[in-house]
GROMACS .gro file of C-alpha atoms in nm:
model
  266
    1MET     CA    1  -3.670   1.928   0.861
    2LEU     CA    2  -3.480   1.893   0.533
    3ARG     CA    3  -3.630   1.695   0.248
    4ARG     CA    4  -3.494   1.506  -0.049
    5LYS     CA    5  -3.469   1.701  -0.371
    6PRO     CA    6  -3.604   1.517  -0.679
    7GLY     CA    7  -3.327   1.405  -0.913
    8LYS     CA    8  -3.050   1.512  -0.675
    9MET     CA    9  -2.780   1.246  -0.637
   10VAL     CA   10  -2.526   1.421  -0.410
   11TYR     CA   11  -2.580   1.602  -0.077
   12TYR     CA   12  -2.306   1.822   0.073
   13PHE     CA   13  -2.222   1.864   0.441
   14GLY     CA   14  -1.990   2.136   0.567
   15LYS     CA   15  -1.972   2.496   0.682
   16LEU     CA   16  -2.060   2.625   0.334
   17GLU     CA   17  -2.384   2.428   0.327
   18THR     CA   18  -2.544   2.123   0.488
   19GLU     CA   19  -2.812   1.958   0.277
   20GLY     CA   20  -2.901   1.647   0.477
   21SER     CA   21  -3.040   1.562   0.820
   22ALA     CA   22  -3.070   1.270   1.063
   23ASP     CA   23  -3.417   1.173   0.938
   24MET     CA   24  -3.284   1.103   0.585
   25LYS     CA   25  -3.120   0.766   0.662
   26LEU     CA   26  -3.303   0.578   0.387
   27LEU     CA   27  -3.166   0.822   0.130
   28LEU     CA   28  -2.825   0.915   0.275
   29GLY     CA   29  -2.754   0.600   0.477
   30GLY     CA   30  -2.701   0.605   0.851
   31LYS     CA   31  -2.350   0.744   0.829
   32GLY     CA   32  -2.431   1.016   0.575
   33ALA     CA   33  -2.744   1.131   0.757
   34ASN     CA   34  -2.563   1.151   1.092
   35LEU     CA   35  -2.260   1.329   0.944
   36ALA     CA   36  -2.497   1.591   0.803
   37ASP     CA   37  -2.681   1.623   1.135
   38MET     CA   38  -2.362   1.659   1.339
   39THR     CA   39  -2.237   1.922   1.095
   40PHE     CA   40  -2.569   2.109   1.116
   41ILE     CA   41  -2.554   2.137   1.498
   42GLY     CA   42  -2.198   2.269   1.485
   43LEU     CA   43  -1.981   1.970   1.574
   44PRO     CA   44  -1.630   1.968   1.418
   45VAL     CA   45  -1.695   1.726   1.131
   46PRO     CA   46  -1.454   1.717   0.835
   47PRO     CA   47  -1.660   1.836   0.536
   48GLY     CA   48  -1.770   1.609   0.256
   49PHE     CA   49  -2.068   1.487   0.060
   50THR     CA   50  -2.289   1.180   0.029
   51ILE     CA   51  -2.406   1.003  -0.286
   52THR     CA   52  -2.757   0.869  -0.226
   53THR     CA   53  -2.879   0.512  -0.192
   54ASP     CA   54  -3.115   0.582  -0.484
   55THR     CA   55  -2.807   0.642  -0.699
   56CYS     CA   56  -2.678   0.297  -0.607
   57ALA     CA   57  -3.012   0.149  -0.713
   58ALA     CA   58  -2.991   0.347  -1.038
   59TYR     CA   59  -2.641   0.205  -1.096
   60TYR     CA   60  -2.780  -0.149  -1.097
   61LYS     CA   61  -3.086  -0.051  -1.305
   62ASN     CA   62  -2.845   0.108  -1.555
   63GLY     CA   63  -2.663  -0.220  -1.619
   64ASN     CA   64  -2.390  -0.161  -1.357
   65ARG     CA   65  -2.300   0.180  -1.497
   66LEU     CA   66  -2.289   0.509  -1.307
   67PRO     CA   67  -2.600   0.718  -1.379
   68HIS     CA   68  -2.575   1.004  -1.627
   69GLY     CA   69  -2.487   1.330  -1.456
   70LEU     CA   70  -2.347   1.178  -1.137
   71MET     CA   71  -1.986   1.273  -1.197
   72ASN     CA   72  -2.091   1.629  -1.287
   73GLU     CA   73  -2.251   1.657  -0.942
   74VAL     CA   74  -1.942   1.500  -0.785
   75HIS     CA   75  -1.718   1.758  -0.957
   76LYS     CA   76  -1.937   2.042  -0.823
   77ASN     CA   77  -1.916   1.904  -0.470
   78ILE     CA   78  -1.539   1.857  -0.492
   79SER     CA   79  -1.520   2.225  -0.592
   80MET     CA   80  -1.716   2.314  -0.277
   81LEU     CA   81  -1.476   2.102  -0.070
   82GLU     CA   82  -1.182   2.282  -0.230
   83ARG     CA   83  -1.330   2.621  -0.135
   84GLU     CA   84  -1.402   2.512   0.221
   85THR     CA   85  -1.067   2.343   0.287
   86GLU     CA   86  -0.854   2.581   0.078
   87LYS     CA   87  -0.693   2.277  -0.081
   88LYS     CA   88  -0.716   2.149  -0.438
   89PHE     CA   89  -0.793   1.794  -0.547
   90GLY     CA   90  -0.481   1.643  -0.706
   91ASP     CA   91  -0.276   1.958  -0.649
   92ASN     CA   92   0.104   1.929  -0.636
   93GLY     CA   93   0.128   2.203  -0.373
   94ASN     CA   94  -0.144   2.153  -0.111
   95PRO     CA   95  -0.358   1.858  -0.218
   96LEU     CA   96  -0.709   1.777  -0.100
   97LEU     CA   97  -0.739   1.409  -0.010
   98VAL     CA   98  -1.063   1.226   0.059
   99SER     CA   99  -1.189   0.899   0.200
  100VAL     CA  100  -1.456   0.694   0.023
  101ARG     CA  101  -1.682   0.485   0.246
  102SER     CA  102  -2.006   0.297   0.211
  103GLY     CA  103  -2.299   0.370   0.438
  104ALA     CA  104  -2.627   0.179   0.422
  105ALA     CA  105  -2.939   0.284   0.611
  106VAL     CA  106  -2.877  -0.007   0.851
  107SER     CA  107  -2.529  -0.051   0.997
  108MET     CA  108  -2.332  -0.333   0.834
  109PRO     CA  109  -1.992  -0.307   1.006
  110GLY     CA  110  -1.700  -0.432   0.801
  111MET     CA  111  -1.920  -0.570   0.525
  112MET     CA  112  -1.841  -0.315   0.256
  113ASP     CA  113  -1.526  -0.149   0.136
  114THR     CA  114  -1.337   0.170   0.226
  115ILE     CA  115  -1.065   0.360   0.042
  116LEU     CA  116  -0.844   0.621   0.212
  117ASN     CA  117  -0.608   0.895   0.090
  118LEU     CA  118  -0.778   0.914  -0.249
  119GLY     CA  119  -0.641   1.192  -0.468
  120LEU     CA  120  -0.273   1.113  -0.419
  121THR     CA  121  -0.063   1.081  -0.733
  122ASP     CA  122   0.308   1.091  -0.817
  123ALA     CA  123   0.282   1.471  -0.825
  124SER     CA  124   0.049   1.538  -0.532
  125VAL     CA  125   0.241   1.308  -0.293
  126GLU     CA  126   0.529   1.554  -0.312
  127GLY     CA  127   0.284   1.836  -0.243
  128LEU     CA  128   0.160   1.652   0.065
  129ALA     CA  129   0.519   1.602   0.178
  130LYS     CA  130   0.587   1.976   0.146
  131SER     CA  131   0.260   2.093   0.303
  132THR     CA  132   0.299   1.862   0.605
  133GLY     CA  133   0.677   1.874   0.633
  134ASN     CA  134   0.672   1.495   0.664
  135ARG     CA  135   0.783   1.303   0.355
  136ARG     CA  136   0.765   0.964   0.524
  137PHE     CA  137   0.402   1.024   0.617
  138ALA     CA  138   0.317   1.138   0.263
  139TYR     CA  139   0.461   0.829   0.097
  140ASP     CA  140   0.310   0.606   0.364
  141ALA     CA  141  -0.030   0.755   0.276
  142TYR     CA  142   0.039   0.699  -0.095
  143ARG     CA  143   0.139   0.335  -0.058
  144ARG     CA  144  -0.172   0.274   0.155
  145LEU     CA  145  -0.389   0.421  -0.122
  146ILE     CA  146  -0.226   0.205  -0.390
  147ASN     CA  147  -0.280  -0.102  -0.170
  148MET     CA  148  -0.645  -0.028  -0.089
  149PHE     CA  149  -0.729   0.084  -0.442
  150GLY     CA  150  -0.562  -0.222  -0.591
  151ASP     CA  151  -0.742  -0.453  -0.349
  152VAL     CA  152  -1.089  -0.295  -0.333
  153VAL     CA  153  -1.126  -0.150  -0.682
  154MET     CA  154  -0.914  -0.379  -0.898
  155GLY     CA  155  -0.928  -0.706  -0.704
  156VAL     CA  156  -0.553  -0.745  -0.649
  157ASP     CA  157  -0.488  -0.985  -0.361
  158HIS     CA  158  -0.384  -0.780  -0.057
  159HIS     CA  159  -0.110  -1.032   0.018
  160LYS     CA  160   0.070  -0.936  -0.304
  161PHE     CA  161   0.132  -0.594  -0.151
  162GLU     CA  162   0.220  -0.740   0.188
  163GLU     CA  163   0.491  -0.949   0.021
  164GLN     CA  164   0.655  -0.628  -0.099
  165PHE     CA  165   0.635  -0.477   0.250
  166ASP     CA  166   0.800  -0.786   0.398
  167LYS     CA  167   1.086  -0.750   0.149
  168ILE     CA  168   1.138  -0.385   0.245
  169LYS     CA  169   1.128  -0.465   0.618
  170HIS     CA  170   1.385  -0.738   0.565
  171ARG     CA  171   1.608  -0.507   0.360
  172TYR     CA  172   1.605  -0.239   0.632
  173LYS     CA  173   1.612  -0.489   0.922
  174ALA     CA  174   1.286  -0.338   1.052
  175ALA     CA  175   1.101  -0.537   1.318
  176GLN     CA  176   0.782  -0.329   1.285
  177ASP     CA  177   0.622  -0.139   0.996
  178THR     CA  178   0.692   0.185   1.180
  179ASP     CA  179   1.065   0.104   1.193
  180VAL     CA  180   1.101   0.136   0.815
  181PRO     CA  181   1.278   0.468   0.741
  182GLU     CA  182   1.162   0.734   0.497
  183GLU     CA  183   1.365   0.605   0.204
  184GLY     CA  184   1.222   0.256   0.258
  185ILE     CA  185   0.865   0.386   0.245
  186VAL     CA  186   0.943   0.576  -0.078
  187GLU     CA  187   1.081   0.252  -0.224
  188LEU     CA  188   0.772   0.068  -0.100
  189ALA     CA  189   0.536   0.305  -0.282
  190ALA     CA  190   0.728   0.238  -0.604
  191ALA     CA  191   0.714  -0.138  -0.540
  192TYR     CA  192   0.338  -0.115  -0.483
  193LYS     CA  193   0.296   0.065  -0.816
  194ASP     CA  194   0.494  -0.214  -0.984
  195THR     CA  195   0.271  -0.474  -0.816
  196TYR     CA  196  -0.040  -0.285  -0.926
  197ARG     CA  197   0.086  -0.270  -1.286
  198LYS     CA  198   0.175  -0.640  -1.286
  199PHE     CA  199  -0.164  -0.765  -1.169
  200VAL     CA  200  -0.393  -0.499  -1.319
  201GLY     CA  201  -0.213  -0.463  -1.650
  202ASP     CA  202  -0.220  -0.084  -1.632
  203GLU     CA  203  -0.057   0.201  -1.442
  204PHE     CA  204  -0.199   0.327  -1.113
  205PRO     CA  205  -0.437   0.614  -1.212
  206GLN     CA  206  -0.272   0.955  -1.203
  207ASN     CA  207  -0.601   1.142  -1.257
  208PRO     CA  208  -0.764   1.192  -0.914
  209PHE     CA  209  -1.113   1.216  -1.062
  210LYS     CA  210  -1.062   0.881  -1.234
  211GLN     CA  211  -0.958   0.737  -0.897
  212LEU     CA  212  -1.275   0.879  -0.744
  213GLU     CA  213  -1.505   0.752  -1.019
  214LEU     CA  214  -1.366   0.399  -0.995
  215ALA     CA  215  -1.385   0.407  -0.614
  216ILE     CA  216  -1.752   0.513  -0.617
  217GLU     CA  217  -1.830   0.229  -0.854
  218ALA     CA  218  -1.643  -0.017  -0.630
  219VAL     CA  219  -1.855   0.082  -0.329
  220PHE     CA  220  -2.172   0.032  -0.531
  221LYS     CA  221  -2.046  -0.309  -0.645
  222SER     CA  222  -1.969  -0.407  -0.286
  223TRP     CA  223  -2.341  -0.373  -0.201
  224ASN     CA  224  -2.403  -0.696  -0.391
  225GLY     CA  225  -2.073  -0.855  -0.291
  226GLU     CA  226  -2.080  -1.195  -0.124
  227ARG     CA  227  -2.000  -1.061   0.225
  228ALA     CA  228  -2.268  -0.792   0.217
  229VAL     CA  229  -2.539  -1.017   0.070
  230SER     CA  230  -2.467  -1.290   0.327
  231TYR     CA  231  -2.468  -1.038   0.614
  232ARG     CA  232  -2.805  -0.897   0.508
  233ARG     CA  233  -2.952  -1.246   0.477
  234LEU     CA  234  -2.820  -1.365   0.815
  235SER     CA  235  -2.923  -1.040   0.987
  236GLY     CA  236  -3.269  -1.033   0.831
  237ILE     CA  237  -3.207  -0.696   0.666
  238GLN     CA  238  -3.460  -0.642   0.387
  239GLY     CA  239  -3.610  -0.364   0.179
  240LEU     CA  240  -3.299  -0.150   0.126
  241VAL     CA  241  -3.237  -0.025  -0.229
  242GLY     CA  242  -2.859   0.011  -0.198
  243THR     CA  243  -2.576   0.180  -0.013
  244ALA     CA  244  -2.485   0.545   0.002
  245VAL     CA  245  -2.127   0.657  -0.064
  246ASN     CA  246  -1.963   0.905   0.175
  247ILE     CA  247  -1.676   1.113   0.038
  248GLN     CA  248  -1.509   1.307   0.319
  249THR     CA  249  -1.199   1.519   0.369
  250MET     CA  250  -0.918   1.304   0.507
  251VAL     CA  251  -0.789   1.336   0.860
  252PHE     CA  252  -0.489   1.127   0.955
  253GLY     CA  253  -0.398   0.894   1.238
  254ASN     CA  254  -0.049   0.814   1.113
  255MET     CA  255   0.125   1.154   1.119
  256GLY     CA  256   0.331   1.072   1.427
  257ASP     CA  257   0.313   0.979   1.793
  258ASP     CA  258   0.065   1.259   1.867
  259SER     CA  259  -0.200   1.143   1.620
  260GLY     CA  260  -0.438   0.850   1.615
  261THR     CA  261  -0.779   0.721   1.513
  262GLY     CA  262  -1.047   0.525   1.690
  263VAL     CA  263  -1.414   0.436   1.709
  264GLY     CA  264  -1.641   0.557   1.988
  265PHE     CA  265  -1.957   0.384   2.109
  266THR     CA  266  -2.233   0.533   2.323
   0.00000   0.00000   0.00000
């Protein structure tokens, strides 16, 4: 049985090393503990790492600031992910992309925020296009990131991005989102960046580690967001110190007709 390590804020799961286990839900959250356990028994789990619930508590104790040393641990774990996946975070040739998800010890479905495709930039989106041979997919992933990051991290109303998508669909006479051609999706990513700049007052971050730092902080903030607080109150959930943050290598459900995503229940 694995145990918590004093002072450790980040626990890796992957073929290189798996540091957590199913009995560590209070520290790693339900999702993080189970991801570690499934990895440990040999199931095909995309590698990643979990930031502990204690770190979330420390964030609030520290005046809503990330604890000292956290991002150093995050950098070390990204380096492990790069070795395991043979990709590089923010690379313009074969970029590593990650998802950022919350994960409390008790399941709170839909109550906290998720960010996908993190690590894409103006340079790395072209690398993703080359490495996958699918430029439409790459720019679709990029515009999704800009939308989610703008909404979740910076508080830009999601509908501001949807308005831009509606304009593109109208321009290309597309009945469905999937009917928009490659050039339309490239234009849409640019329009999303313009929307982000307009409502945030700054450019979309082109440093992937800055994206990651801001996303981690957004997940911590969501723990005390109105939705999450109300859900815990109505569900009688008490005694939890915070949420964990799960950073995991991206897999994609939008690469074509032979890919998809779903949720399984047992």
